[in-house]
């Protein structure tokens, strides 16, 4: 899979770190519920993840296909997020009656969130690679990106 997969992985780990930090702060420090904390955490990590994978991992620049990429990213990421948020909420419901300590429950929720993302990690990469990895057609590229056609000496370009 190479460098693109490595950059995707680094971007995903960074986004997961942001998500985990937000989840931890909201759930353990601000006493926000598991569903709300994991949803806000997910959203907080999703925006930098999109920017990192579009511009860094796949090297996409400019506006062409941006709307299609945003919509595709939102769909793929929302499906993965639903799994992680759902498992986090389920974990809270299961451990809530057993573990009273909010700090310990926060650790369990963070683990549930991360483990919930693992099964879909490679599938998300494959879908995002199809979305971001396809070369743009010449007609979709901005004029400044199109290659100039060579002109024979002594002639003028059309």
PDB file of C-alpha atoms in Angstrom, residues 20-72:
ATOM      1  CA  UNK A  20      -9.737  10.732  22.357  1.00  0.00           C
ATOM      2  CA  UNK A  21      -8.638  13.956  24.020  1.00  0.00           C
ATOM      3  CA  UNK A  22     -12.028  15.598  23.426  1.00  0.00           C
ATOM      4  CA  UNK A  23     -13.864  12.454  24.571  1.00  0.00           C
ATOM      5  CA  UNK A  24     -11.757  12.258  27.726  1.00  0.00           C
ATOM      6  CA  UNK A  25     -12.194  15.941  28.609  1.00  0.00           C
ATOM      7  CA  UNK A  26     -15.945  15.972  27.972  1.00  0.00           C
ATOM      8  CA  UNK A  27     -16.722  12.643  29.629  1.00  0.00           C
ATOM      9  CA  UNK A  28     -14.349  12.623  32.599  1.00  0.00           C
ATOM     10  CA  UNK A  29     -13.965  16.323  33.352  1.00  0.00           C
ATOM     11  CA  UNK A  30     -17.191  17.940  32.161  1.00  0.00           C
ATOM     12  CA  UNK A  31     -19.433  14.951  32.971  1.00  0.00           C
ATOM     13  CA  UNK A  32     -21.024  14.981  29.502  1.00  0.00           C
ATOM     14  CA  UNK A  33     -22.815  11.750  28.547  1.00  0.00           C
ATOM     15  CA  UNK A  34     -21.051   9.065  26.496  1.00  0.00           C
ATOM     16  CA  UNK A  35     -23.137   9.562  23.340  1.00  0.00           C
ATOM     17  CA  UNK A  36     -22.628  13.325  23.296  1.00  0.00           C
ATOM     18  CA  UNK A  37     -18.942  13.167  24.266  1.00  0.00           C
ATOM     19  CA  UNK A  38     -18.055  10.550  21.644  1.00  0.00           C
ATOM     20  CA  UNK A  39     -20.076  12.339  18.942  1.00  0.00           C
ATOM     21  CA  UNK A  40     -18.400  15.694  19.639  1.00  0.00           C
ATOM     22  CA  UNK A  41     -15.014  13.974  19.847  1.00  0.00           C
ATOM     23  CA  UNK A  42     -15.644  12.240  16.520  1.00  0.00           C
ATOM     24  CA  UNK A  43     -16.549  15.537  14.857  1.00  0.00           C
ATOM     25  CA  UNK A  44     -13.501  17.257  16.363  1.00  0.00           C
ATOM     26  CA  UNK A  45     -11.210  14.649  14.801  1.00  0.00           C
ATOM     27  CA  UNK A  46     -13.014  14.396  11.444  1.00  0.00           C
ATOM     28  CA  UNK A  47     -12.245  17.907  10.157  1.00  0.00           C
ATOM     29  CA  UNK A  48      -8.452  17.771  10.581  1.00  0.00           C
ATOM     30  CA  UNK A  49      -8.530  14.202   9.256  1.00  0.00           C
ATOM     31  CA  UNK A  50     -10.211  15.349   6.026  1.00  0.00           C
ATOM     32  CA  UNK A  51      -7.695  18.142   5.552  1.00  0.00           C
ATOM     33  CA  UNK A  52      -4.727  15.861   6.255  1.00  0.00           C
ATOM     34  CA  UNK A  53      -5.821  13.034   3.974  1.00  0.00           C
ATOM     35  CA  UNK A  54      -6.929  15.260   1.095  1.00  0.00           C
ATOM     36  CA  UNK A  55      -3.908  17.543   0.965  1.00  0.00           C
ATOM     37  CA  UNK A  56      -1.176  15.401   2.505  1.00  0.00           C
ATOM     38  CA  UNK A  57      -2.011  11.712   2.021  1.00  0.00           C
ATOM     39  CA  UNK A  58      -3.521  11.984  -1.466  1.00  0.00           C
ATOM     40  CA  UNK A  59      -1.960  15.281  -2.578  1.00  0.00           C
ATOM     41  CA  UNK A  60      -5.233  16.813  -3.769  1.00  0.00           C
ATOM     42  CA  UNK A  61      -5.186  20.559  -4.385  1.00  0.00           C
ATOM     43  CA  UNK A  62      -7.678  23.132  -5.568  1.00  0.00           C
ATOM     44  CA  UNK A  63     -11.428  23.003  -5.991  1.00  0.00           C
ATOM     45  CA  UNK A  64     -12.108  20.331  -8.639  1.00  0.00           C
ATOM     46  CA  UNK A  65     -14.115  17.458  -7.172  1.00  0.00           C
ATOM     47  CA  UNK A  66     -14.057  19.081  -3.719  1.00  0.00           C
ATOM     48  CA  UNK A  67     -17.845  18.811  -3.287  1.00  0.00           C
ATOM     49  CA  UNK A  68     -17.807  15.145  -4.372  1.00  0.00           C
ATOM     50  CA  UNK A  69     -14.879  14.472  -2.044  1.00  0.00           C
ATOM     51  CA  UNK A  70     -16.501  16.205   0.927  1.00  0.00           C
ATOM     52  CA  UNK A  71     -19.768  14.301   0.466  1.00  0.00           C
ATOM     53  CA  UNK A  72     -17.941  10.993  -0.066  1.00  0.00           C
TER      54      UNK A  72
END
